[in-house]
Coordinates of C-alpha atoms in Angstrom, one line a residue:
S21 CA -158.0 151.6 -144.7
K22 CA -159.1 149.5 -147.8
I23 CA -161.1 147.1 -145.6
P24 CA -164.7 148.4 -145.4
T25 CA -165.9 149.6 -142.0
S26 CA -168.5 146.8 -141.9
Y27 CA -165.7 144.2 -142.0
R28 CA -163.5 146.1 -139.5
K29 CA -166.2 145.7 -136.9
K30 CA -166.2 141.9 -137.4
L31 CA -162.4 141.5 -137.3
F32 CA -160.4 140.5 -134.3
I33 CA -156.6 140.4 -134.9
L34 CA -154.3 138.4 -132.7
L35 CA -150.8 139.8 -133.0
I36 CA -148.2 137.4 -131.7
G37 CA -144.5 138.3 -131.6
D38 CA -142.5 141.4 -131.6
G39 CA -140.6 143.4 -134.2
P40 CA -139.7 146.8 -135.5
L41 CA -143.2 147.5 -137.0
K42 CA -145.2 146.5 -133.9
H43 CA -145.9 150.1 -132.8
D44 CA -146.9 151.1 -136.3
I45 CA -149.3 148.1 -136.6
V46 CA -150.9 148.8 -133.3
K47 CA -151.4 152.4 -134.1
K48 CA -153.0 151.5 -137.5
L49 CA -155.3 149.0 -135.9
K50 CA -156.4 151.6 -133.3
D51 CA -156.9 154.3 -136.0
L52 CA -159.1 151.9 -138.0
S53 CA -161.0 150.8 -134.9
I54 CA -160.1 147.1 -135.4
R55 CA -160.2 145.0 -132.3
F56 CA -156.9 143.3 -131.5
K57 CA -154.8 141.7 -128.8
L58 CA -151.1 141.9 -128.6
I59 CA -149.1 139.0 -127.2
P60 CA -145.4 139.7 -127.4
R61 CA -144.3 136.2 -126.5
L62 CA -146.3 133.0 -126.5
P63 CA -145.0 129.5 -125.6
F64 CA -144.7 127.2 -128.6
S65 CA -147.0 124.7 -126.8
Y66 CA -149.9 127.2 -127.1
M67 CA -149.6 127.6 -130.9
P68 CA -151.9 124.6 -131.9
Y69 CA -154.7 126.3 -130.0
V70 CA -154.0 129.6 -131.7
Y71 CA -154.1 127.9 -135.2
K72 CA -157.3 126.0 -134.2
T73 CA -159.2 129.2 -133.4
A74 CA -157.8 131.3 -136.3
D75 CA -159.5 131.9 -139.6
I76 CA -156.4 132.9 -141.6
Y77 CA -152.7 133.1 -140.9
I78 CA -150.6 136.1 -141.9
H79 CA -146.9 135.8 -141.7
T80 CA -145.2 139.2 -142.1
S81 CA -141.6 138.4 -141.0
H82 CA -139.0 138.1 -143.8
I83 CA -135.9 137.6 -141.7
E84 CA -136.5 134.1 -140.5
G85 CA -134.7 131.1 -141.8
F86 CA -137.1 128.2 -142.3
G87 CA -140.6 129.3 -141.3
F88 CA -142.0 126.6 -139.0
P89 CA -145.1 128.8 -138.2
I90 CA -145.9 128.9 -141.9
V91 CA -145.9 125.1 -142.2
E92 CA -147.8 124.7 -138.9
A93 CA -150.5 127.1 -140.1
M94 CA -150.8 125.4 -143.4
A95 CA -151.0 122.0 -141.7
S96 CA -153.8 123.4 -139.6
G97 CA -155.7 124.1 -142.9
L98 CA -155.4 127.9 -142.5
P99 CA -155.4 130.0 -145.6
T100 CA -151.9 131.5 -145.4
I101 CA -150.7 134.9 -146.5
V102 CA -146.9 135.5 -146.7
P103 CA -144.5 138.1 -147.9
S104 CA -143.2 137.7 -151.5
Y105 CA -139.6 137.8 -150.2
G106 CA -137.4 135.9 -147.8
A107 CA -137.9 132.2 -147.3
A108 CA -141.7 132.2 -147.2
P109 CA -142.2 131.8 -151.0
E110 CA -140.0 128.7 -151.0
I111 CA -141.9 127.2 -148.1
C112 CA -145.4 128.0 -149.5
S113 CA -145.8 128.2 -153.2
K114 CA -149.6 128.0 -152.8
C115 CA -149.9 130.8 -150.3
I116 CA -151.1 134.2 -151.2
R117 CA -148.2 136.6 -151.3
F118 CA -148.1 140.3 -150.6
K119 CA -145.6 142.9 -151.8
A120 CA -142.6 143.8 -149.7
Y121 CA -143.4 146.5 -147.1
D122 CA -146.8 147.3 -148.8
S123 CA -149.5 147.3 -146.2
S124 CA -152.1 148.3 -148.8
D125 CA -151.3 145.2 -150.8
L126 CA -151.5 143.1 -147.7
A127 CA -154.9 144.6 -146.8
D128 CA -156.1 143.8 -150.3
K129 CA -155.0 140.2 -149.9
I130 CA -156.7 139.9 -146.5
F131 CA -159.9 141.3 -147.9
V132 CA -160.0 138.9 -150.8
V133 CA -159.5 135.9 -148.5
I134 CA -162.2 137.0 -146.0
N135 CA -164.6 138.2 -148.6
D136 CA -164.6 135.2 -151.0
A137 CA -165.7 131.9 -149.4
E138 CA -164.7 129.8 -152.5
K139 CA -161.2 131.3 -152.6
Y140 CA -160.9 130.8 -148.8
N141 CA -161.8 127.1 -149.1
R142 CA -159.6 126.5 -152.1
L143 CA -156.6 128.3 -150.4
S144 CA -157.2 126.3 -147.2
S145 CA -157.2 123.0 -149.1
M146 CA -154.1 124.0 -151.1
C147 CA -152.2 125.1 -148.0
L148 CA -153.1 121.9 -146.2
N149 CA -152.0 119.7 -149.1
E150 CA -148.7 121.7 -149.5
S151 CA -147.9 121.3 -145.8
R152 CA -147.6 117.5 -146.4
R153 CA -144.3 118.1 -148.2
F154 CA -142.8 118.6 -144.8
S155 CA -142.3 116.1 -142.0
W156 CA -139.7 115.3 -139.4
R157 CA -139.6 111.8 -140.8
K158 CA -138.6 113.0 -144.3
T159 CA -136.0 115.4 -142.8
A160 CA -134.5 112.6 -140.7
L161 CA -134.3 110.3 -143.7
K162 CA -132.6 112.9 -145.8
Y163 CA -130.0 113.6 -143.1
L164 CA -129.4 109.8 -142.8
Q165 CA -128.9 109.6 -146.5
I166 CA -126.3 112.5 -146.4
Y167 CA -124.5 110.9 -143.4
N168 CA -124.3 107.5 -145.2
Q169 CA -122.9 109.2 -148.3
L170 CA -120.3 111.0 -146.1
I171 CA -119.3 107.8 -144.5
K172 CA -118.8 106.1 -147.9
V173 CA -116.6 109.1 -149.1
G174 CA -114.6 109.3 -145.8

């Protein structure tokens, strides 16, 4: 409700996934007259298209292990908003963080990103740069290093 009516009419939210708050989120979006589409499941192969058409990425889950979607969104240059708990802060130190279970704080963070072009561009660049810390090549090399150390010990 902190997002002004003029912005609500411009917003289109794509909700992908499922979870215990889905019904509350859908109700809130309807109450605020924000347009949205709910997609409970989406094949992973479609995600690059989703990132390409998005303006920002908001990750609300805090129960995941490593957050591949966070890294994928950052690598797509999307300003990324994550919870301040769980694995997300370790993955994305440059992302904007919202307080645990605080929809008002999340709304404030969204509004700042969509209302400030300079902040949007700066966050987009920082997220893209931070995503470069992650690669399958780096992961494979670290595993190889560990295996080599284990072989020497064994």
